[in-house]
Short mmCIF file of C-alpha atoms (C1' of nucleotides) in Angstrom, two decimals:
data_model
loop_
_atom_site.label_atom_id
_atom_site.label_comp_id
_atom_site.label_asym_id
_atom_site.label_seq_id
_atom_site.Cartn_x
_atom_site.Cartn_y
_atom_site.Cartn_z
CA MET W 192 60.93 47.09 248.03
CA ALA W 193 62.25 50.32 246.59
CA GLU W 194 63.01 51.66 250.04
CA VAL W 195 64.35 55.02 248.93
CA ARG W 196 65.83 56.71 251.92
CA ASN W 197 67.39 60.09 252.41
CA ILE W 198 67.29 61.59 248.91
CA ASP W 199 67.91 64.90 250.60
CA THR W 200 65.31 65.03 253.31
CA ARG W 201 65.94 68.72 253.83
CA GLU W 202 65.06 69.65 250.28
CA ARG W 203 61.95 67.49 250.29
CA ILE W 204 60.76 69.19 253.47
CA LEU W 205 61.45 72.64 252.03
CA ASP W 206 59.62 71.88 248.79
CA THR W 207 56.59 70.49 250.58
CA ALA W 208 56.50 73.30 253.13
CA GLU W 209 56.75 75.88 250.35
CA ARG W 210 53.76 74.36 248.59
CA LEU W 211 51.63 73.94 251.72
CA PHE W 212 52.44 77.37 253.14
CA MET W 213 51.39 78.79 249.80
CA ALA W 214 48.12 76.87 249.76
CA HIS W 215 47.04 77.17 253.40
CA GLY W 216 49.21 79.82 255.02
CA TYR W 217 51.67 79.51 257.88
CA ASP W 218 49.20 79.03 260.71
CA GLY W 219 47.01 76.85 258.51
CA THR W 220 49.77 74.34 257.81
CA SER W 221 50.74 71.81 260.49
CA MET W 222 54.01 70.01 260.93
CA ARG W 223 52.17 66.74 260.51
CA GLN W 224 50.84 67.77 257.11
CA ILE W 225 54.30 68.79 255.98
CA THR W 226 56.13 65.71 257.21
CA SER W 227 53.46 63.30 256.03
CA GLU W 228 53.27 64.75 252.50
CA ALA W 229 57.05 64.92 252.34
CA ASN W 230 57.30 61.29 253.47
CA VAL W 231 59.61 62.08 256.35
CA ASN W 232 59.32 61.51 260.06
CA LEU W 233 57.50 64.07 262.17
CA ALA W 234 60.67 64.86 264.10
CA ALA W 235 62.65 65.56 260.92
CA VAL W 236 61.67 69.22 260.75
CA ASN W 237 62.81 69.93 264.29
CA TYR W 238 65.99 67.97 263.70
CA HIS W 239 66.94 69.75 260.48
CA PHE W 240 65.56 73.21 261.08
CA GLY W 241 64.97 73.50 264.81
CA SER W 242 61.42 74.81 264.74
CA LYS W 243 58.48 75.62 262.51
CA GLU W 244 59.43 79.30 262.47
CA SER W 245 62.97 78.50 261.38
CA LEU W 246 61.60 76.26 258.65
CA MET W 247 59.47 79.11 257.33
CA GLN W 248 62.50 81.41 257.31
CA GLU W 249 64.57 78.83 255.47
CA VAL W 250 61.81 78.38 252.87
CA PHE W 251 62.13 82.07 252.08
CA ARG W 252 65.85 82.43 252.43
CA ARG W 253 66.43 79.67 249.89
CA ARG W 254 64.69 81.77 247.22
CA LEU W 255 65.16 85.35 248.39
CA ASP W 256 68.94 85.15 248.65
CA TRP W 257 69.22 84.53 244.94
CA LEU W 258 66.44 86.94 243.99
CA ASN W 259 67.82 89.87 245.90
CA ASP W 260 71.38 89.19 244.80
CA GLU W 261 70.18 89.05 241.22
CA ARG W 262 68.34 92.33 241.67
CA MET W 263 71.53 93.90 242.92
CA ARG W 264 73.57 92.49 240.01
CA VAL W 265 71.06 93.76 237.43
CA LEU W 266 70.99 97.23 238.94
CA ASP W 267 74.78 97.25 239.10
CA HIS W 268 74.87 96.42 235.42
CA LEU W 269 72.31 99.07 234.50
CA GLU W 270 74.12 101.77 236.39
CA ALA W 271 77.44 100.76 234.86
CA GLU W 272 75.93 100.99 231.39
CA ALA W 273 74.42 104.39 232.17
CA ALA W 274 77.89 105.67 232.99
CA GLY W 275 76.89 108.24 235.58
CA GLN W 276 73.62 109.20 233.93
CA PRO W 277 70.37 108.22 235.72
CA VAL W 278 68.91 104.87 234.67
CA LYS W 279 65.56 104.96 232.88
CA PRO W 280 62.67 104.39 235.33
CA SER W 281 61.20 101.61 233.24
CA LEU W 282 64.50 99.74 233.38
CA ILE W 283 64.63 100.09 237.15
CA VAL W 284 61.08 98.83 237.50
CA ASP W 285 61.85 95.89 235.25
CA ALA W 286 65.00 95.09 237.19
CA PHE W 287 63.05 94.88 240.42
CA PHE W 288 59.68 93.46 239.42
CA GLY W 289 60.61 91.77 236.16
CA THR W 290 63.40 89.83 237.82
CA LEU W 291 60.87 88.65 240.38
CA LEU W 292 58.18 87.76 237.87
CA ARG W 293 60.52 85.85 235.60
CA MET W 294 61.12 83.43 238.48
CA ALA W 295 57.70 82.03 237.58
CA ASP W 296 59.26 80.18 234.66
CA ASP W 297 62.19 78.85 236.68
CA LYS W 298 61.04 75.73 238.46
CA SER W 299 64.46 75.29 240.02
CA ARG W 300 63.88 78.54 241.89
CA GLY W 301 60.39 77.74 243.12
CA GLY W 302 58.49 78.92 240.07
CA MET W 303 54.92 80.07 240.46
CA THR W 304 54.56 78.31 243.82
CA PHE W 305 57.14 80.50 245.51
CA LEU W 306 55.83 83.61 243.79
CA ARG W 307 52.34 83.04 245.09
CA LEU W 308 53.70 82.26 248.54
CA LEU W 309 55.66 85.49 248.55
CA GLY W 310 52.71 87.50 247.27
CA ARG W 311 50.49 86.23 250.03
CA THR W 312 53.09 86.51 252.75
CA LEU W 313 53.78 90.20 252.16
CA THR W 314 50.48 90.92 253.89
CA ASP W 315 50.70 88.10 256.41
CA PRO W 316 49.79 89.18 259.92
CA SER W 317 52.38 87.05 261.70
CA GLU W 318 54.84 89.30 263.42
CA PHE W 319 58.01 87.24 262.95
CA ILE W 320 57.39 86.82 259.22
CA ARG W 321 57.04 90.53 258.60
CA ALA W 322 60.11 91.25 260.65
CA PHE W 323 62.08 88.62 258.77
CA LEU W 324 61.03 89.86 255.33
CA ALA W 325 61.72 93.45 256.30
CA HIS W 326 65.23 92.48 257.30
CA GLU W 327 65.86 90.44 254.15
CA TYR W 328 64.64 93.19 251.85
CA GLN W 329 65.97 96.28 253.57
CA HIS W 330 69.18 96.87 251.62
CA VAL W 331 67.66 96.02 248.23
CA MET W 332 64.77 98.42 248.76
CA ASP W 333 67.18 101.18 249.71
CA ARG W 334 69.26 100.69 246.59
CA TYR W 335 66.21 100.78 244.32
CA LYS W 336 64.66 103.77 246.02
CA GLU W 337 67.89 105.68 245.52
CA ALA W 338 67.98 104.69 241.86
CA LEU W 339 64.43 105.93 241.38
CA PHE W 340 65.21 109.20 243.17
CA ARG W 341 67.96 109.85 240.64
CA ALA W 342 65.86 108.72 237.71
CA LEU W 343 62.94 111.00 238.62
CA PRO W 344 64.52 114.13 240.09
CA GLU W 345 61.42 116.21 239.39
CA VAL W 346 59.16 113.93 241.50
CA PRO W 347 59.12 114.45 245.28
CA LYS W 348 60.88 111.60 247.05
CA ALA W 349 57.88 110.90 249.27
CA GLU W 350 55.79 110.40 246.16
CA ILE W 351 58.26 107.91 244.73
CA VAL W 352 58.32 105.91 247.94
CA TRP W 353 54.54 105.72 247.97
CA ARG W 354 54.39 104.67 244.35
CA PHE W 355 56.97 102.00 244.98
CA HIS W 356 54.66 100.81 247.72
CA PHE W 357 51.70 100.75 245.33
CA MET W 358 53.70 98.88 242.70
CA LEU W 359 54.63 96.26 245.28
CA GLY W 360 50.98 95.83 246.14
CA ALA W 361 49.83 95.43 242.56
CA THR W 362 52.58 92.90 241.92
CA SER W 363 52.05 91.02 245.16
CA TYR W 364 48.36 90.70 244.48
CA ALA W 365 48.84 89.76 240.86
CA ILE W 366 51.11 86.85 241.71
CA ALA W 367 49.19 85.80 244.82
CA GLY W 368 46.58 85.01 242.22
CA THR W 369 43.99 83.97 244.72
CA ASP W 370 41.21 84.95 242.38
CA ALA W 371 39.82 86.16 245.67
CA LEU W 372 37.06 88.03 243.94
CA ARG W 373 36.83 85.64 241.02
CA LEU W 374 37.70 88.63 238.95
CA VAL W 375 39.01 86.60 236.09
CA THR W 376 36.60 83.70 236.05
CA ASP W 377 33.63 83.01 233.79
CA TRP W 378 34.93 85.48 231.30
CA GLN W 379 35.41 84.30 227.77
CA ILE W 380 37.38 87.13 226.27
CA GLU W 381 40.15 86.24 223.87
CA ALA W 382 40.04 82.61 225.01
CA GLU W 383 43.36 82.81 226.79
CA ASP W 384 44.48 79.61 228.41
CA SER W 385 46.42 79.67 231.63
CA VAL W 386 49.82 79.28 230.00
CA ASP W 387 49.17 82.22 227.76
CA ARG W 388 47.98 84.27 230.68
CA LEU W 389 51.22 83.74 232.57
CA ASP W 390 53.27 84.69 229.51
CA ARG W 391 51.36 87.90 229.04
CA LEU W 392 51.12 88.80 232.70
CA VAL W 393 54.60 90.33 232.79
CA PRO W 394 54.18 92.90 229.99
CA ARG W 395 50.68 93.68 231.20
CA LEU W 396 51.78 94.31 234.75
CA MET W 397 54.81 96.27 233.58
CA SER W 398 52.69 98.64 231.52
CA PHE W 399 50.44 99.19 234.50
CA LEU W 400 53.33 99.79 236.91
CA ILE W 401 55.10 102.28 234.66
CA GLY W 402 51.82 104.05 234.00
CA GLY W 403 51.25 104.40 237.71
CA LEU W 404 54.80 105.45 238.45
CA ARG W 405 54.74 108.18 235.80
CA ALA W 406 51.20 109.39 236.49
CA PRO W 407 50.58 113.11 237.03
CA LEU W 408 51.28 114.18 240.60
CA PRO W 409 48.23 114.34 242.87
CA GLN W 410 46.79 117.69 243.83
CA PHE W 411 46.21 117.89 247.58
CA SER W 412 43.06 119.97 247.85
CA MET A 122 30.39 97.57 291.53
CA ALA A 123 29.59 98.88 288.06
CA GLU A 124 28.55 95.44 286.92
CA VAL A 125 27.71 96.42 283.38
CA ARG A 126 26.07 93.50 281.69
CA ASN A 127 24.83 92.96 278.18
CA ILE A 128 25.50 96.31 276.53
CA ASP A 129 25.12 94.52 273.25
CA THR A 130 27.36 91.53 273.63
CA ARG A 131 27.12 90.81 269.93
CA GLU A 132 28.54 94.19 268.94
CA ARG A 133 31.33 93.97 271.47
CA ILE A 134 32.32 90.57 270.11
CA LEU A 135 32.25 91.84 266.53
CA ASP A 136 34.36 94.89 267.34
CA THR A 137 36.95 92.85 269.20
CA ALA A 138 37.05 90.12 266.57
CA GLU A 139 37.49 92.72 263.84
CA ARG A 140 40.46 94.22 265.63
CA LEU A 141 42.11 90.91 266.49
CA PHE A 142 41.56 89.35 263.08
CA MET A 143 43.18 92.44 261.61
CA ALA A 144 46.16 92.23 263.94
CA HIS A 145 46.82 88.47 263.98
CA GLY A 146 44.79 86.95 261.15
CA TYR A 147 41.98 84.43 261.30
CA ASP A 148 44.01 81.37 262.25
CA GLY A 149 46.19 83.43 264.56
CA THR A 150 43.25 84.62 266.64
CA SER A 151 41.67 82.26 269.18
CA MET A 152 38.16 82.34 270.56
CA ARG A 153 39.63 82.75 274.02
CA GLN A 154 41.49 85.90 272.98
CA ILE A 155 38.34 87.35 271.49
CA THR A 156 36.01 86.56 274.36
CA SER A 157 38.50 87.57 277.01
CA GLU A 158 39.29 90.95 275.42
CA ALA A 159 35.60 91.54 274.77
CA ASN A 160 34.80 90.68 278.40
CA VAL A 161 32.26 88.04 277.48
CA ASN A 162 32.03 84.36 278.27
CA LEU A 163 33.87 81.90 276.07
CA ALA A 164 30.60 80.29 274.98
CA ALA A 165 29.11 83.62 273.88
CA VAL A 166 30.54 83.44 270.37
CA ASN A 167 29.08 80.02 269.69
CA TYR A 168 25.78 81.09 271.21
CA HIS A 169 25.44 84.27 269.16
CA PHE A 170 27.16 83.29 265.93
CA GLY A 171 27.32 79.50 265.90
CA SER A 172 30.98 79.09 265.06
CA LYS A 173 34.25 80.91 264.52
CA GLU A 174 33.75 80.82 260.75
CA SER A 175 30.30 82.36 261.02
CA LEU A 176 31.72 85.05 263.28
CA MET A 177 34.32 85.92 260.65
CA GLN A 178 31.63 86.14 257.99
CA GLU A 179 29.49 88.38 260.18
CA VAL A 180 32.48 90.65 260.85
CA PHE A 181 32.72 91.23 257.11
CA ARG A 182 29.04 91.29 256.29
CA ARG A 183 28.47 94.07 258.80
CA ARG A 184 30.77 96.35 256.79
CA LEU A 185 30.59 95.02 253.26
CA ASP A 186 26.81 95.23 252.98
CA TRP A 187 26.94 98.97 253.34
CA LEU A 188 30.10 99.41 251.28
CA ASN A 189 28.86 97.51 248.27
CA ASP A 190 25.40 99.06 248.44
CA GLU A 191 27.03 102.47 248.54
CA ARG A 192 29.20 101.58 245.56
CA MET A 193 26.08 100.61 243.65
CA ARG A 194 24.30 103.83 244.62
CA VAL A 195 27.23 106.01 243.56
CA LEU A 196 27.54 104.27 240.20
CA ASP A 197 23.78 104.55 239.71
CA HIS A 198 24.08 108.27 240.32
CA LEU A 199 27.05 108.68 237.99
CA GLU A 200 25.34 106.83 235.17
CA ALA A 201 22.15 108.82 235.66
CA GLU A 202 24.11 112.05 235.45
CA ALA A 203 25.90 110.87 232.32
CA ALA A 204 22.54 110.40 230.62
CA GLY A 205 23.49 107.53 228.35
CA GLN A 206 27.05 108.68 227.75
CA PRO A 207 29.90 106.60 229.24
CA VAL A 208 31.06 107.69 232.70
CA LYS A 209 34.60 109.06 232.96
CA PRO A 210 37.07 106.34 234.00
CA SER A 211 38.45 108.43 236.85
CA LEU A 212 34.96 108.80 238.28
CA ILE A 213 34.39 105.06 238.11
CA VAL A 214 37.69 104.38 239.84
CA ASP A 215 36.86 106.91 242.54
CA ALA A 216 33.41 105.42 243.02
CA PHE A 217 34.90 102.00 243.64
CA PHE A 218 38.16 102.68 245.44
CA GLY A 219 37.45 106.14 246.81
CA THR A 220 34.26 104.95 248.46
CA LEU A 221 36.28 102.21 250.11
CA LEU A 222 39.13 104.44 251.19
CA ARG A 223 36.88 107.10 252.65
CA MET A 224 35.62 104.49 255.13
CA ALA A 225 38.94 105.06 256.91
CA ASP A 226 37.54 108.26 258.39
CA ASP A 227 34.23 106.71 259.43
CA LYS A 228 34.74 105.01 262.76
CA SER A 229 31.11 103.90 262.83
CA ARG A 230 31.86 101.76 259.80
CA GLY A 231 35.03 100.18 261.12
CA GLY A 232 37.44 102.88 260.04
CA MET A 233 41.04 102.00 259.39
CA THR A 234 40.75 98.76 261.35
CA PHE A 235 38.28 97.25 258.95
CA LEU A 236 40.17 98.57 255.94
CA ARG A 237 43.37 96.89 257.03
CA LEU A 238 41.49 93.70 257.80
CA LEU A 239 39.96 93.71 254.34
CA GLY A 240 43.27 94.47 252.67
CA ARG A 241 44.94 91.56 254.37
CA THR A 242 42.07 89.17 253.89
CA LEU A 243 41.92 89.57 250.13
CA THR A 244 45.05 87.43 249.93
CA ASP A 245 44.16 85.17 252.83
CA PRO A 246 44.75 81.50 252.07
CA SER A 247 41.70 80.20 253.95
CA GLU A 248 39.33 78.65 251.49
CA PHE A 249 36.02 79.61 253.10
CA ILE A 250 37.05 83.26 253.40
CA ARG A 251 37.94 83.58 249.73
CA ALA A 252 34.71 81.85 248.73
CA PHE A 253 32.71 84.14 250.98
CA LEU A 254 34.32 87.34 249.71
CA ALA A 255 33.95 86.21 246.11
CA HIS A 256 30.24 85.73 246.65
CA GLU A 257 29.81 89.06 248.44
CA TYR A 258 31.64 90.98 245.74
CA GLN A 259 30.48 89.24 242.58
CA HIS A 260 27.64 91.52 241.47
CA VAL A 261 29.48 94.73 242.33
CA MET A 262 32.54 93.69 240.35
CA ASP A 263 30.39 92.85 237.36
CA ARG A 264 28.68 96.23 237.41
CA TYR A 265 31.98 98.10 237.61
CA LYS A 266 33.65 96.03 234.93
CA GLU A 267 30.77 96.78 232.59
CA ALA A 268 31.04 100.48 233.37
CA LEU A 269 34.76 100.45 232.58
CA PHE A 270 34.15 98.55 229.34
CA ARG A 271 31.83 101.34 228.20
CA ALA A 272 34.16 104.05 229.45
CA LEU A 273 37.18 102.64 227.61
CA PRO A 274 35.82 101.15 224.37
CA GLU A 275 39.23 101.33 222.68
CA VAL A 276 40.87 99.14 225.34
CA PRO A 277 40.50 95.33 225.04
CA LYS A 278 38.20 94.00 227.74
CA ALA A 279 40.79 91.50 228.94
CA GLU A 280 43.19 94.36 229.52
CA ILE A 281 40.62 96.24 231.59
CA VAL A 282 39.92 93.21 233.75
CA TRP A 283 43.60 92.74 234.42
CA ARG A 284 44.09 96.38 235.29
CA PHE A 285 41.14 96.25 237.64
CA HIS A 286 42.93 93.35 239.25
CA PHE A 287 46.14 95.36 239.57
CA MET A 288 44.27 98.33 241.02
CA LEU A 289 42.71 96.07 243.64
CA GLY A 290 46.15 94.81 244.58
CA ALA A 291 47.69 98.24 244.92
CA THR A 292 44.77 99.38 247.06
CA SER A 293 44.63 96.25 249.15
CA TYR A 294 48.31 96.49 249.92
CA ALA A 295 48.19 100.20 250.59
CA ILE A 296 45.50 99.84 253.23
CA ALA A 297 46.84 96.60 254.67
CA GLY A 298 49.66 98.90 255.65
CA THR A 299 51.78 96.18 257.13
CA ASP A 300 54.92 98.10 256.43
CA ALA A 301 55.99 94.60 255.57
CA LEU A 302 59.19 95.85 254.00
CA ARG A 303 59.50 98.86 256.25
CA LEU A 304 59.32 100.82 253.06
CA VAL A 305 58.09 103.93 254.76
CA THR A 306 60.11 103.91 257.95
CA ASP A 307 63.25 105.82 258.90
CA TRP A 308 62.64 108.26 256.15
CA GLN A 309 62.51 111.90 257.06
CA ILE A 310 61.17 113.44 253.91
CA GLU A 311 58.66 116.22 254.25
CA ALA A 312 58.15 115.33 257.92
CA GLU A 313 54.69 113.94 257.40
CA ASP A 314 52.93 112.73 260.49
CA SER A 315 50.59 109.77 260.34
CA VAL A 316 47.43 111.85 260.24
CA ASP A 317 48.71 113.76 257.26
CA ARG A 318 49.73 110.55 255.56
CA LEU A 319 46.23 109.13 255.81
CA ASP A 320 44.70 112.31 254.44
CA ARG A 321 47.01 112.32 251.47
CA LEU A 322 46.88 108.61 250.79
CA VAL A 323 43.64 108.84 248.83
CA PRO A 324 44.71 111.38 246.19
CA ARG A 325 48.11 109.70 245.94
CA LEU A 326 46.64 106.29 245.36
CA MET A 327 44.04 107.68 242.97
CA SER A 328 46.68 109.29 240.78
CA PHE A 329 48.58 106.02 240.70
CA LEU A 330 45.49 103.94 239.86
CA ILE A 331 44.34 106.23 237.06
CA GLY A 332 47.87 106.35 235.67
CA GLY A 333 48.00 102.58 235.60
CA LEU A 334 44.54 102.21 234.15
CA ARG A 335 45.28 104.63 231.34
CA ALA A 336 48.80 103.43 230.61
CA PRO A 337 49.79 102.57 227.03
CA LEU A 338 48.79 99.05 226.08
CA PRO A 339 51.50 96.41 226.43
CA GLN A 340 53.23 95.05 223.36
CA PHE A 341 53.32 91.25 223.42
CA SER A 342 56.62 90.43 221.80
"C1'" DC C 113 4.77 87.11 292.10
"C1'" DT C 114 5.47 83.67 288.91
"C1'" DA C 115 6.45 81.67 284.62
"C1'" DT C 116 9.12 81.63 280.42
"C1'" DG C 117 12.38 82.29 277.05
"C1'" DA C 118 16.85 84.54 276.33
"C1'" DT C 119 21.36 84.94 277.81
"C1'" DT C 120 25.47 84.05 280.63
"C1'" DC C 121 28.29 81.09 283.21
"C1'" DA C 122 31.97 77.59 284.77
"C1'" DA C 123 33.51 73.42 283.37
"C1'" DA C 124 34.66 69.89 280.46
"C1'" DC C 125 35.27 67.34 275.89
"C1'" DG C 126 38.11 65.25 272.30
"C1'" DA C 127 41.18 66.61 268.83
"C1'" DA C 128 45.16 68.73 267.00
"C1'" DC C 129 49.10 71.40 267.78
"C1'" DG C 130 54.60 72.10 268.19
"C1'" DT C 131 58.18 69.98 270.45
"C1'" DA C 132 61.17 66.60 272.98
"C1'" DT C 133 63.09 62.03 273.98
"C1'" DG C 134 65.78 57.93 273.55
"C1'" DA C 135 66.37 53.93 271.03
"C1'" DA C 136 67.17 52.10 266.31
"C1'" DT C 137 69.35 52.47 261.99
"C1'" DC C 138 72.12 54.47 258.62
"C1'" DA C 139 76.69 56.05 256.15
"C1'" DC C 140 81.35 56.07 256.60
"C1'" DT C 141 86.14 55.85 258.68
"C1'" DT C 142 89.71 53.28 260.73
"C1'" DA O 63 84.80 44.22 261.66
"C1'" DA O 64 84.24 47.53 264.95
"C1'" DG O 65 83.31 52.13 266.05
"C1'" DT O 66 81.28 56.76 265.44
"C1'" DG O 67 78.55 60.51 264.37
"C1'" DA O 68 74.51 61.65 261.58
"C1'" DT O 69 69.94 60.66 260.75
"C1'" DT O 70 65.46 58.38 261.25
"C1'" DC O 71 62.04 56.38 264.00
"C1'" DA O 72 57.89 55.53 267.15
"C1'" DT O 73 56.06 57.52 270.93
"C1'" DA O 74 54.89 60.68 274.35
"C1'" DC O 75 54.45 65.34 276.69
"C1'" DG O 76 52.09 69.44 277.85
"C1'" DT O 77 49.31 73.05 275.75
"C1'" DT O 78 45.87 75.12 273.23
"C1'" DC O 79 42.26 74.79 270.13
"C1'" DG O 80 36.87 75.11 268.84
"C1'" DT O 81 32.88 73.43 270.58
"C1'" DT O 82 29.39 71.52 273.85
"C1'" DT O 83 26.81 70.96 278.05
"C1'" DG O 84 23.61 71.89 281.71
"C1'" DA O 85 22.86 74.74 285.37
"C1'" DA O 86 22.50 79.67 286.89
"C1'" DT O 87 20.86 84.15 286.02
"C1'" DC O 88 18.68 87.60 283.51
"C1'" DA O 89 14.63 90.39 281.34
"C1'" DT O 90 10.01 90.52 280.58
"C1'" DA O 91 5.05 89.27 280.17
"C1'" DG O 92 0.85 87.41 282.32
#
DNA sequence: CTATGATTCAAACGAACGTATGAATCACTT
DNA sequence: AAGTGATTCATACGTTCGTTTGAATCATAG
């Protein structure tokens, strides 16, 4: 009997939880689903993580720590290259959203599963999740807002903040990829297969985001 | 004793469910919360709606029927005015998203509560909700996609569909308004109060959406 | 007033939930 | 080989969930 035991129980729980939380949401996923699909004992989650809430936080922390650090590194590098001059807006947008989207190809960092989980969770109603994400993101958001302020001195700061918000929404929704409205189904244009679609999603979304960011300012009537 | 009884139990359940589903999500809201806050008996929901799922569907149908009919009417009117010529893209976008956003001011149609519920639900993981929304939206989406195809003949149809998708995401996230990342907090620019913010959200979002829709086409390297 | 169908009510059902417990088993040191 | 702390295990606890039931109460028509 190939009684494999303890090939990192923690990691197997995290992987399974990530996938199930993505598919059915936090409230819609039970501990018994997680532990049974991960082939671990029911009590393993509480032993290793303490509680279901802590497990959820660890699922995110495992990915977000790297992502947000990477975002900081990339922005550091861009600002160093600019040598005091403002960084181009499109480069800032790519550093924030492109770095995120390129995780889709990196299975060792969660790949598309984590991206969809993140996209869906940004609008999750659970209080503790929102609070946790807000805390994790706070300092990165501040850095990027400041960079955009300098890059677009002629645009009111309030406008930039709002447009950052809109860009987050477009990205979140794009990667959540619920096909909630079956927008993309039964549509035979260009015969793109799913692999191709993922490859082309990044430039497509980037064009859209930059277009929105640089749009003419609204006239308040 | 002002023993008020049966001032439309159904409506009171729907209003309460709408508010609670918005605040805590479908799975996060229990029948007992709903019936207790609506001051009706626990069995009332099953009596009037059959099940929790049917209640959720009725919460949406009550608002979406009017919204999507109105969207159809407005597009009918625009196309009649255009007399065979394509309708301007900005008018199409306003007919779809503006009609939605202006519900925020109409308390009789759910107001901001329903808007936030809808925004959050578009990325909800529950299977039956996504299937229901897809069905409710199908014909409206098709009409609007066709209108955009005619309005932007030089843009590949696949690109238009994707950008429609992105616009939906930006809008959904903007109205979900979770402040998930506390993007808008502790920021003292322009001293906008919340009323002002809601008023100005529509033109702000519209500028962003049109900018994204009309952005230069992406170059696939 | 009485009959009838619609609605409300308190109470209970079985199932599923997150968590806790204490014994059994593992990996590893001495 | 014995001991020790980490991990896994089966099992149970108390709670909450959505739904159901059958009697009580309502509104209304004959």
